Coordinates of C-alpha atoms and ligand atoms in Angstrom, one line a residue:
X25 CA 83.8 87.6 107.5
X26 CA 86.9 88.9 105.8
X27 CA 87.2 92.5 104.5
X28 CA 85.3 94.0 107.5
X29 CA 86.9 96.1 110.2
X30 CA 85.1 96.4 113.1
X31 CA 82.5 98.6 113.0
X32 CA 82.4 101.3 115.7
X33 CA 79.4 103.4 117.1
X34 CA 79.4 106.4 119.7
X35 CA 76.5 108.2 120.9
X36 CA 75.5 110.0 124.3
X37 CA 72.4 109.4 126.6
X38 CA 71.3 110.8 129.5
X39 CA 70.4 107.8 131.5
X40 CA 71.2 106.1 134.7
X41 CA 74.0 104.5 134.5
X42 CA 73.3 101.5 136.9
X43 CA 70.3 100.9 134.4
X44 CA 71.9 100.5 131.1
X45 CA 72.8 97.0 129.7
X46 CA 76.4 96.9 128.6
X47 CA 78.8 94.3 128.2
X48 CA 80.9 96.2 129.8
X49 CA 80.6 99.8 131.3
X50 CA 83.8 101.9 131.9
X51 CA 83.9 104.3 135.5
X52 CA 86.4 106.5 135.5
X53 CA 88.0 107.4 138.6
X54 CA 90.6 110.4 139.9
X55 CA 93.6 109.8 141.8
X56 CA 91.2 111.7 144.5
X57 CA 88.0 109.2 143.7
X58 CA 85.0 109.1 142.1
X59 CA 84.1 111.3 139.1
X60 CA 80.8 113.2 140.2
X61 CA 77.8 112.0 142.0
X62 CA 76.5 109.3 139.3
X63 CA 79.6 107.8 139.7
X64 CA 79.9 107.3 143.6
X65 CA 76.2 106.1 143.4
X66 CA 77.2 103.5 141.2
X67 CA 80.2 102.4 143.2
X68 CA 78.2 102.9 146.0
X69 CA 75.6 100.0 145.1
X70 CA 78.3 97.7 144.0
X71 CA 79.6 98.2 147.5
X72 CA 83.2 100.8 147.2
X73 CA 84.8 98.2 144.7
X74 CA 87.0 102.0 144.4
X75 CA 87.6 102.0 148.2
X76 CA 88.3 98.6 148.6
X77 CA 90.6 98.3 145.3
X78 CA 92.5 101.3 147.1
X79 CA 93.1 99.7 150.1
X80 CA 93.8 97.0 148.8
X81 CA 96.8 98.5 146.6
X82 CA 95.1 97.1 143.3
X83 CA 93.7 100.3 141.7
X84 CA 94.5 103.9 142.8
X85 CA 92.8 105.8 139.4
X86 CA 96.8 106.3 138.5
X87 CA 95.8 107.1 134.5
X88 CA 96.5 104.1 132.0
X89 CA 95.2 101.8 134.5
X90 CA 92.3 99.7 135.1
X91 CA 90.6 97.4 137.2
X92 CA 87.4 94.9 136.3
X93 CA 84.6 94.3 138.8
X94 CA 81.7 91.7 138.2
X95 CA 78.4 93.5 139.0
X96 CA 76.8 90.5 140.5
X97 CA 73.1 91.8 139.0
X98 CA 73.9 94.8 141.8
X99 CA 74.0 97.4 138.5
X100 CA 72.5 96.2 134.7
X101 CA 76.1 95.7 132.8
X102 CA 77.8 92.6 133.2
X103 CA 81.0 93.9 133.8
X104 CA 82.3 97.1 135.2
X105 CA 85.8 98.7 134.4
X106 CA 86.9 100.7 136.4
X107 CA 89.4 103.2 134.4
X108 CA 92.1 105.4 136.1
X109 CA 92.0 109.1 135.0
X110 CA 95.2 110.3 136.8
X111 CA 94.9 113.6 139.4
X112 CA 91.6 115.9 138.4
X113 CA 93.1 119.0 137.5
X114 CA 95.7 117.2 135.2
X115 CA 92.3 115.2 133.2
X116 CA 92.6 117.2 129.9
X117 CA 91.3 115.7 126.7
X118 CA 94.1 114.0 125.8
X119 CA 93.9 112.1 129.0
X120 CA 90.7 111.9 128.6
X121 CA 91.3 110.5 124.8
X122 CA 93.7 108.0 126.5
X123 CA 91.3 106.5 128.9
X124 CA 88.6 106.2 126.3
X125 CA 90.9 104.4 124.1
X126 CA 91.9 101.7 126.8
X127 CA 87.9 101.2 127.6
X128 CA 87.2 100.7 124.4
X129 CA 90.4 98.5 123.5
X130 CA 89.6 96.3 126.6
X131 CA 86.1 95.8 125.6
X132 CA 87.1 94.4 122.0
X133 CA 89.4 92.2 124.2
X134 CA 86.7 90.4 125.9
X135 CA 84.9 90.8 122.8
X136 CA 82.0 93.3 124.5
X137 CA 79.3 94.8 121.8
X138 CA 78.1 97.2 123.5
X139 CA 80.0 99.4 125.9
X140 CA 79.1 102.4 128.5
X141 CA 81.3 105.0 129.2
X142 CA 80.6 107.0 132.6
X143 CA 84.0 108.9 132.5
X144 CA 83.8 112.2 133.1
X145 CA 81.0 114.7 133.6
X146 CA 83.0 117.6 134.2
X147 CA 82.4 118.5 137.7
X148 CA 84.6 120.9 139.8
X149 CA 85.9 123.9 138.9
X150 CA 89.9 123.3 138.4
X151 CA 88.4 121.2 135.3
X152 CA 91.2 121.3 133.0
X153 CA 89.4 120.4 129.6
X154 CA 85.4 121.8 128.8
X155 CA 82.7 119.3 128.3
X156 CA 82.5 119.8 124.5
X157 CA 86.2 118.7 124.4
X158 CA 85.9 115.9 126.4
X159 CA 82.9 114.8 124.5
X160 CA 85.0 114.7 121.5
X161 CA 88.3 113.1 122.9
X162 CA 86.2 110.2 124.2
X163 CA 84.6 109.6 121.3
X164 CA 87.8 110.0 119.2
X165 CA 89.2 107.8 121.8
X166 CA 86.9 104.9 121.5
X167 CA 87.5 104.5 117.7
X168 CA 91.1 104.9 118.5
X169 CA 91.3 101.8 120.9
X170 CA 88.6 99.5 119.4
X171 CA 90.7 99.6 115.9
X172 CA 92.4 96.4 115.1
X173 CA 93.8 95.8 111.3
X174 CA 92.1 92.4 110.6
X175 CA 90.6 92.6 107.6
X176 CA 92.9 89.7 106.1
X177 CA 91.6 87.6 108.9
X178 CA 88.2 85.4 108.9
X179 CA 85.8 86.1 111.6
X180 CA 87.4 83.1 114.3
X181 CA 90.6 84.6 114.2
X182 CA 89.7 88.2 114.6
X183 CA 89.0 87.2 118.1
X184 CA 86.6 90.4 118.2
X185 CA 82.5 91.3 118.0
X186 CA 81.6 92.6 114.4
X187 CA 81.0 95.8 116.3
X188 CA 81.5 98.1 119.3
X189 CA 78.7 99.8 120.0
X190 CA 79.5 103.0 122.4
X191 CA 77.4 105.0 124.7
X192 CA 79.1 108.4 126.9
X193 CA 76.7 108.4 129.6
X194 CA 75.6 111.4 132.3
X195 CA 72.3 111.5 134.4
X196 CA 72.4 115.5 133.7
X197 CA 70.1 116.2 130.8
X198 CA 72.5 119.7 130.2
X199 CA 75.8 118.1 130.1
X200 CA 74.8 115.5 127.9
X201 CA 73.4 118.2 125.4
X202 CA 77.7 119.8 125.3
X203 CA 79.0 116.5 125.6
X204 CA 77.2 115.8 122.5
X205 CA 78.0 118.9 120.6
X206 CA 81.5 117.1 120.9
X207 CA 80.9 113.8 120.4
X208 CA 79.4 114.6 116.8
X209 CA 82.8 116.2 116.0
X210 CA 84.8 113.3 117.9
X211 CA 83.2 110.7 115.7
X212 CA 84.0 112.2 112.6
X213 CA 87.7 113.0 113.2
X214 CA 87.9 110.1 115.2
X215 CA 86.4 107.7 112.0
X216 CA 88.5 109.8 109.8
X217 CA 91.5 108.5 112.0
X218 CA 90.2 104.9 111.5
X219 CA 90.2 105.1 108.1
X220 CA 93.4 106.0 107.4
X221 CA 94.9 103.4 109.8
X222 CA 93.1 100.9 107.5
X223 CA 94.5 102.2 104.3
X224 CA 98.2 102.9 106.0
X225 CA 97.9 99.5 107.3
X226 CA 97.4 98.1 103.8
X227 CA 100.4 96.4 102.3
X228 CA 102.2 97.5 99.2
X229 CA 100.5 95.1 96.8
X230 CA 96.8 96.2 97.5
X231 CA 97.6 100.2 97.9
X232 CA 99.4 101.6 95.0
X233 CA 99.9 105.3 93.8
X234 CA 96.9 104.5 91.3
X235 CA 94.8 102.5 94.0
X236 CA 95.2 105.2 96.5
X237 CA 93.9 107.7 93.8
X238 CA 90.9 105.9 93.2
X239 CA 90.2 105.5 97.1
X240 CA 90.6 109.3 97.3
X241 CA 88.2 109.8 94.1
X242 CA 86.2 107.3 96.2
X243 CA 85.8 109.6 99.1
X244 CA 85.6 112.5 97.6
X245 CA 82.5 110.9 95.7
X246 CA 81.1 110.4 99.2
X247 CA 81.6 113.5 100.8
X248 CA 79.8 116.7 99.7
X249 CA 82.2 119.5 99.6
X250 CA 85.2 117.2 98.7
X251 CA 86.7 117.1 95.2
X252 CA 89.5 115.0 93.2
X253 CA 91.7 115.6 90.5
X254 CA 94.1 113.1 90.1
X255 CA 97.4 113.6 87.5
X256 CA 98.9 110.2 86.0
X257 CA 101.9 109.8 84.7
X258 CA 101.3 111.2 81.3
X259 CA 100.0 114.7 82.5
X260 CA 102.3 114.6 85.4
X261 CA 105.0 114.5 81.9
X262 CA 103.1 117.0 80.1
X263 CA 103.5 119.6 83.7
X264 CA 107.3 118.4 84.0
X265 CA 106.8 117.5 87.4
X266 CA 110.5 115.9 87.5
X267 CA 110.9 115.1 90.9
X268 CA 107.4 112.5 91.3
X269 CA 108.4 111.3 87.6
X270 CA 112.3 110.5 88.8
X271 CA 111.3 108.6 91.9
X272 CA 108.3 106.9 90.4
X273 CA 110.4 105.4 87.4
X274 CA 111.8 102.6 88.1
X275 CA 108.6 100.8 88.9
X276 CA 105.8 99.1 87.4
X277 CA 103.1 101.1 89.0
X278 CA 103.1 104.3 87.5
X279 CA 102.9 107.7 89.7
X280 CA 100.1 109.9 90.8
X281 CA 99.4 113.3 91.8
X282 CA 96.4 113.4 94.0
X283 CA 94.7 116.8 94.7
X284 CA 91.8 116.6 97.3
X285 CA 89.9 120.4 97.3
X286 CA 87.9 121.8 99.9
X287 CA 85.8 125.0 99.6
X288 CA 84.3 126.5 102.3
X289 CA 80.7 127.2 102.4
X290 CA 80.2 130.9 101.0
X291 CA 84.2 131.4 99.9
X292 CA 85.1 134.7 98.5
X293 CA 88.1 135.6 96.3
X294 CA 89.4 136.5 100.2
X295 CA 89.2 133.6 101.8
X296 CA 92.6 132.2 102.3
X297 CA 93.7 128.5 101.4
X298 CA 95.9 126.3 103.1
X299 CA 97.9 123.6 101.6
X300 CA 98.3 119.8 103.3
X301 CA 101.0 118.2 101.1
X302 CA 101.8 114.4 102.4
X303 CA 104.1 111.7 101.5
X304 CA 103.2 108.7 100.2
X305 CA 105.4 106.1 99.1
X306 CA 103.5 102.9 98.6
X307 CA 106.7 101.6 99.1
X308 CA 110.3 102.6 100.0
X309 CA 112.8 100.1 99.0
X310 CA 115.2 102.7 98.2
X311 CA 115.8 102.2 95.0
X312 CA 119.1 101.6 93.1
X313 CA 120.9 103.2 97.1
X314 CA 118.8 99.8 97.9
X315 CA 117.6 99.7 101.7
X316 CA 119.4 96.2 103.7
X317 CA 116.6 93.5 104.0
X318 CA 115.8 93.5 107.8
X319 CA 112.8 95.5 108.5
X320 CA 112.2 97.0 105.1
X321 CA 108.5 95.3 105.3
X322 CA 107.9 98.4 107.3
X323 CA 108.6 100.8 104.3
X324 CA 104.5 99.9 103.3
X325 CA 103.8 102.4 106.1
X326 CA 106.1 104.9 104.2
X327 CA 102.6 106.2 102.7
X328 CA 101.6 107.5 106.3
X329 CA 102.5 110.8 105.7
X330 CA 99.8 111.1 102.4
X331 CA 97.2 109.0 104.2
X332 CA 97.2 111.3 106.9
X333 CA 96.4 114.6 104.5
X334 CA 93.3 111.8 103.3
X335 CA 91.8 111.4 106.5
X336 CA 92.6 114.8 107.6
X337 CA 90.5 115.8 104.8
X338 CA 87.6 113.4 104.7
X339 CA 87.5 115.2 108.7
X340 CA 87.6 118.7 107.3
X341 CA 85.1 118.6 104.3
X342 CA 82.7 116.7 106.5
X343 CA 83.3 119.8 109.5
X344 CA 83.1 122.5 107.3
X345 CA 85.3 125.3 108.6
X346 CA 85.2 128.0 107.2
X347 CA 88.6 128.4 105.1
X348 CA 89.4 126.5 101.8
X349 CA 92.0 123.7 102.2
X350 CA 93.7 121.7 99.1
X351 CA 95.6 118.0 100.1
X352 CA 98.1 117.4 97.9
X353 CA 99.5 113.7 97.7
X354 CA 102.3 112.7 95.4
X355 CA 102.7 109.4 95.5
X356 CA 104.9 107.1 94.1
X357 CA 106.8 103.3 94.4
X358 CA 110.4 103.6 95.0
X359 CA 111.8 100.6 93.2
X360 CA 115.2 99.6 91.9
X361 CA 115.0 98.1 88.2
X362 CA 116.4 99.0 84.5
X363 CA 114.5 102.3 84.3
X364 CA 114.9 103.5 88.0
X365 CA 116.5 106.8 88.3
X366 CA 120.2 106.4 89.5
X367 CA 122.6 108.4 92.3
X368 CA 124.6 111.3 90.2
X369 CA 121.4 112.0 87.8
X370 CA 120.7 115.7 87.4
X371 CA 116.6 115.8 87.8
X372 CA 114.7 119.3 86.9
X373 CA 111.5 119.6 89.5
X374 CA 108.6 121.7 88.9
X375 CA 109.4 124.5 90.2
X376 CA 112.8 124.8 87.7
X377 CA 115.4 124.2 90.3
X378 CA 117.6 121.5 89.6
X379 CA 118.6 118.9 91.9
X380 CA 121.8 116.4 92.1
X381 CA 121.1 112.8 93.2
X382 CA 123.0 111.4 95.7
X383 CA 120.8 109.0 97.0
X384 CA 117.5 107.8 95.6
X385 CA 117.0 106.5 99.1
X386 CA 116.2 110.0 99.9
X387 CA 113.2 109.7 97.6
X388 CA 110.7 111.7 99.8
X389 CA 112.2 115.2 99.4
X390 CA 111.8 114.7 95.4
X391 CA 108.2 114.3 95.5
X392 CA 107.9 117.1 98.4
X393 CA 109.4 119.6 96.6
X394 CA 107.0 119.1 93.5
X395 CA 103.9 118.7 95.4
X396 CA 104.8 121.9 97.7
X397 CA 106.2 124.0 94.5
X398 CA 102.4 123.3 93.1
X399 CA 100.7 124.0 96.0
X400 CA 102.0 127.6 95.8
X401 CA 101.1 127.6 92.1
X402 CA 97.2 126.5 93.4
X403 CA 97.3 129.7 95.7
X404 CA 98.0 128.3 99.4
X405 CA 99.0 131.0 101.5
X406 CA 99.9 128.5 104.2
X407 CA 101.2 124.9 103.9
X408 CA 102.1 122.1 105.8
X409 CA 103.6 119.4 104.8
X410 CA 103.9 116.1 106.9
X411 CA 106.3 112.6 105.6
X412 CA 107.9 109.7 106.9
X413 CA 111.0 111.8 105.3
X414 CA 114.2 110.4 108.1
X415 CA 115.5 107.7 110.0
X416 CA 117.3 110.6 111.7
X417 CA 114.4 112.5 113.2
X418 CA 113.6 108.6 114.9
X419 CA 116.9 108.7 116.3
X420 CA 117.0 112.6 117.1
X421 CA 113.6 112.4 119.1
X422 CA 112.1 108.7 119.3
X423 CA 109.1 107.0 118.1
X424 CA 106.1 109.1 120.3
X425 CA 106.4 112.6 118.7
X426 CA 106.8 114.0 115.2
X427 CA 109.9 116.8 114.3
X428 CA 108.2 119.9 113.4
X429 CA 110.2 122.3 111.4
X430 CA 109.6 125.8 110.1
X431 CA 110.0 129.4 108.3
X432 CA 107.6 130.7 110.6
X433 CA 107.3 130.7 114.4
X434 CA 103.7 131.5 114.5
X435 CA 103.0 128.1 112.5
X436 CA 105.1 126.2 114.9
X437 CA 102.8 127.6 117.6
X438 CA 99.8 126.9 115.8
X439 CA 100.6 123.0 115.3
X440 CA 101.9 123.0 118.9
X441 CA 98.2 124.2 119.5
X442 CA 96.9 121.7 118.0
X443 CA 99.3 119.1 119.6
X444 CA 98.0 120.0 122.8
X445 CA 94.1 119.9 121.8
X446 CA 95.1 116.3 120.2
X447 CA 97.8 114.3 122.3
X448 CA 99.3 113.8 119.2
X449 CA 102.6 115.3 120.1
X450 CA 105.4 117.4 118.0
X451 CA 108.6 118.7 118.9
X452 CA 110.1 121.6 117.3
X453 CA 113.7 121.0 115.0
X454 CA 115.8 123.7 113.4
X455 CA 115.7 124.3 109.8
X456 CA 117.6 127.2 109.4
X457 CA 120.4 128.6 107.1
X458 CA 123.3 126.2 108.1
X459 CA 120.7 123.3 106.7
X460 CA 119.9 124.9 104.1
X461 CA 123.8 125.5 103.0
X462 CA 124.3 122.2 103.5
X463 CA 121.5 121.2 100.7
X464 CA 124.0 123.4 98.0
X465 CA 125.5 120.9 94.9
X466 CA 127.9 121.5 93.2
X467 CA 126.9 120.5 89.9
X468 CA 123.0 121.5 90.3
X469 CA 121.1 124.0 92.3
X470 CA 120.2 121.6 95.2
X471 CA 121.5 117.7 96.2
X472 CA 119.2 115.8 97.6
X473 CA 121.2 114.5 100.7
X474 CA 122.9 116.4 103.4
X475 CA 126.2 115.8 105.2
X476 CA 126.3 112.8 107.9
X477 CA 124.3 115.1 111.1
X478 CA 121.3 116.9 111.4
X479 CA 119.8 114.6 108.9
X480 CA 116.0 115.4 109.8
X481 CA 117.1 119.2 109.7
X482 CA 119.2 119.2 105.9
X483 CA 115.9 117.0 104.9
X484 CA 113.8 120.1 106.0
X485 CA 116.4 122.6 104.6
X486 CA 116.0 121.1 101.5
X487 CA 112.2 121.5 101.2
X488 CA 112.1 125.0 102.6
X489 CA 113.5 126.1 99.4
X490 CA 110.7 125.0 97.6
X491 CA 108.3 126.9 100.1
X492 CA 109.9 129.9 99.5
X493 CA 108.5 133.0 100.8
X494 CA 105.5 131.1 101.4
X495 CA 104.8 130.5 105.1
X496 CA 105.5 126.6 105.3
X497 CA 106.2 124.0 108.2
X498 CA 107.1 120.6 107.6
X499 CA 106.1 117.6 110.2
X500 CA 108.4 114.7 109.8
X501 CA 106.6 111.8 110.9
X502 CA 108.9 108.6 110.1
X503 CA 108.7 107.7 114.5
X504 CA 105.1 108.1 114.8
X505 CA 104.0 107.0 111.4
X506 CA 106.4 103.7 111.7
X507 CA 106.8 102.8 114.9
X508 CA 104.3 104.7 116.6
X509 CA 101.9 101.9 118.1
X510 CA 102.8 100.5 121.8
X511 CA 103.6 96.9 121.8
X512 CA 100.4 96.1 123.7
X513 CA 97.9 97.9 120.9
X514 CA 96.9 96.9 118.0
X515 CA 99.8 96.9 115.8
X516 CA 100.6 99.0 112.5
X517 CA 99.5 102.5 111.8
X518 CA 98.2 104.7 115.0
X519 CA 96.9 107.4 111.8
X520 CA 99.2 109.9 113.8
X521 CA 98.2 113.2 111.8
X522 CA 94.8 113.2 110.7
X523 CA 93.7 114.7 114.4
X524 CA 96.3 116.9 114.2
X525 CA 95.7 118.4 111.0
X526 CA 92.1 118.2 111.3
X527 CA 92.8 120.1 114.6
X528 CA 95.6 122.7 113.1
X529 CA 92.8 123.8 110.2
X530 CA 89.5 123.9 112.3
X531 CA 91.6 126.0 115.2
X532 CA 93.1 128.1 112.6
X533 CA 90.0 129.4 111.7
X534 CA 88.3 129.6 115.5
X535 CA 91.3 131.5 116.7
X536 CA 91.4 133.7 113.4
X537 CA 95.5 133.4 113.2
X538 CA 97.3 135.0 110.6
X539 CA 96.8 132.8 107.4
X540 CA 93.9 131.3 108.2
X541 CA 92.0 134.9 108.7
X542 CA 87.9 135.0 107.0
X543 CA 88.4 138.5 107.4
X544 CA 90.6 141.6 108.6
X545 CA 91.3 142.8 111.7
Ligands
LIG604 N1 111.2 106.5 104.3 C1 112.5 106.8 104.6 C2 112.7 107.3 106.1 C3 112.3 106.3 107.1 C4 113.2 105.4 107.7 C5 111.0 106.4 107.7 C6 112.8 104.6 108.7 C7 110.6 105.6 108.7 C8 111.5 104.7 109.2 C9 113.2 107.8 103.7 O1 112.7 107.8 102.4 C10 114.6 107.5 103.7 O2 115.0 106.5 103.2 N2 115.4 108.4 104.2 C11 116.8 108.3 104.2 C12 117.5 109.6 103.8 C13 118.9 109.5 103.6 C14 119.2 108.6 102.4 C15 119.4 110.9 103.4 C16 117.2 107.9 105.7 O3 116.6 108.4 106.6 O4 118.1 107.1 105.8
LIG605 MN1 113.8 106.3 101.2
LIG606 ZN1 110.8 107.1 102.1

């Protein structure tokens, strides 16, 4: 049937592995071996497939490899997979996210329903990742590799079951109670991820700003804890919100300001709030500075940035930590036509600072800065904000990690925190005075391009001066968000930021770091 993606499951049992039906079930295997004792016993009865893959030079548990072995009736599953989890004390949980991921993307390949996962059981004490956070990075990881965008497709041609139905297996009654624990946070951060790969993945046409409001009153409908205002175009007028009126002009489908709300469970007047601000252009043509043709089909996923602040916060409201977080998502169509706004136009943003266009290609920084300059207004003490915003930050660092920039060096370590929890990987990019000089019109306060280098840095120079005294960091995520998926997974949107967020708030408040504190120290 069309409209359906497929429809993942994860649970854990304690259970012998050897007895439980799968289509396929997934061993994970060290560069040293075998896991833990369930493992080898497995292996074992389907007679050292591990040894004899070894010495054969097939399979050597190098991570991001696998090898299949037919169990012959000698263990319940039909099929066995064995999955390489690279050297032991190197198994963290983004490795262990990884080899999830390729389990479950394999099984969807051979169109499995049901699949067992006997990875890890977190014997040995150089473990480099606790069993909690390897529940949750498996279970995160089998959404993340049983995801294919299909729903255009009828059932033949999805080439898929209508679900994938996932088990995390251990004999030992104790570690399957923490393994658990993190699974039932792994599946909602790791749904939360599929979602927003679905609505990223949608095309310009279906997902418009007013579309993508109405999904994000949709889910805050769904989730306790969640609310949605949404400004149109009219109040967005009536608040002088320049910058998402300019870039939203010149097409048919008016702009939106979405604001998602979180309040934590028993707030006070003291409990601090932190602000998720995120792109999303429905689509970037560039406007009247018109992008060239090739490629530009891509500029759907130029919404990525404000999709991930959704899922991150369909994760958070359904987690409950215990700070309040607001999502703010301007979104807009970037479209040349007879009332687009035009390169030299003088536009007034709402925070009153006025700012030359030189480009309306570089339409991302004029939503931004209105979304960011409200945020403050709302009473964020902290705020992130995360965009497809330059080609230049593809070019600076490539298409597997997003720049980070930043007023403050304790956020930077923060998200890099929450990078390393994640896999979803940041690299840190100046934003300091130089860029910020370099943002200085002549005929306005601010112009909204830079000079020819740096241009991921001038981008973030330019935003920082909307932050203002508030401690801000900006992700840029035009690699990740555009380009991020290997050739060999499912194409489209990886959701790159909704872990990552999900991960920066929930740790914020575990680790009590400045901005994020419940109470002082
Ligand atoms: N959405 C683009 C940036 C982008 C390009 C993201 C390629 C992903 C892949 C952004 O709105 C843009 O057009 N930026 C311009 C800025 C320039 C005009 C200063 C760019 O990067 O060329
Ligand atoms: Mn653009
Ligand atoms: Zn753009």
């Amino acid at each position: 049937m069309k409209n359906r993606i497929i429809d993942v499951q994860v649970k854990v049992r304690r259970a012998d592995a050897a007895q439980v039906k799968a289509d396929v079930l997934a061993l994970g295997v060290f560069e040293e071996g075998c896991c833990c004792a369930a493992c080898s016993a497995i292996n074992s009865a389907l007679g050292d497939p591990v040894g004899r893959l070894k010495t054969l030079g097939d399979f050597d548990g190098k991570a991001q490899t696998t090898a299949m072995v037919y169990a012959d009736g000698k263990a319940a599953a039909r099929r066995v997979l064995l999955v390489g989890l690279g050297a032991r004390a190197q198994c963290d949980g983004p490795a262990l996210f990884k080899a999830a991921a390729l389990a479950a993307s394999k099984a969807v390949e051979l169109k499995a329903a049901s699949l067992g996962l006997l990875l890890y059981c977190g014997e040995g004490k150089d473990a480099a990742v606790s069993l909690a956070a390897a529940g949750q990075a498996m279970a995160e990881g089998v959404y993340f590799g049983a995801y294919r965008y299909d729903e255009y497709m009828d059932a033949a041609a999805k080439k898929r079951a209508a679900k994938l139905a996932a088990t995390i297996l251990t004999g030992d009654a104790t570690v399957a109670a923490t393994l658990t624990k993190g699974a039932a946070v792994g599946v909602v951060t790791g749904a939360a991820q599929m979602y927003a790969r679905t609505i990223a993945n949608r095309p310009a046409n279906v997902v418009t700003p007013a579309s993508l409001a109405a999904e994000a009153k949709k889910l805050a409908a769904s989730v306790p804890s969640l609310r949605c205002t949404v400004l149109d175009d009219k109040q967005l007028t009536a608040k002088k919100m320049g910058g998402i009126l300019a870039v939203g002009q010149g097409s048919v489908n008016p702009p939106r300001l979405i604001v998602l709300q979180y309040k934590a469970l028993g707030a006070t007047t003291k409990t601090p709030t932190v602000g998720l601000v995120g792109k999303a252009i429905t689509f970037d043509s560039g406007g009247i500075s018109l992008k060239p043709g090739e490629g530009m089909q891509d500029m759907k996923f130029d919404k990525s940035g404000g999709i991930a602040v959704l899922g991150a916060m369909r994760a958070i409201a359904q987690l409950r930590p215990k700070v309040n977080v607001i999502g703010l998502i301007p979104s807009a169509e970037n479209m040349p036509g007879g009332k687009s706004y035009r390169p030299g136009d003088i536009v007034t943003t709402y925070s009153g600072k006025t700012v030359e266009i030189q480009n309306t290609d570089a339409e991302g920084r004029m939503i931004l800065c209105d979304a960011i300059a409200y945020a403050k207004e709302l009473g964020c003490k902290t705020i992130v904000d995360i965009a497809t915003l330059t080609g230049a930050c593809v070019v600076a660092i490539g298409t597997k990690r997003a720049g980070v920039m930043s007023n403050d060096e304790t956020l930077v370590e923060r998200l890099k925190a929450a990078s390393a929890l994640t896999g979803e990987r940041v690299w840190h990019l100046p934003c300091d005075d130089e860029f910020v000089e370099a943002m200085k019109s002549k005929v306005a306060d601010l112009k909204n391009t830079g000079g020819k280098w740096g241009g991921a840095c001038t981008a973030a120079g330019f935003l920082s001066q909307f932050a203002d005294g508030t401690k801000w960091a900006h992700i840029d995520i035009a690699g990740v968000g555009v380009w991020g998926a290997d050739e060999k997974d499912a194409p489209g949107s990886i959701g790159f930021g909704v872990r990552l967020l999900a991960a920066f708030v929930i740790e914020g408040v575990r680790s009590r770091e400045p901005g994020v504190r419940t109470r002082k120290t």
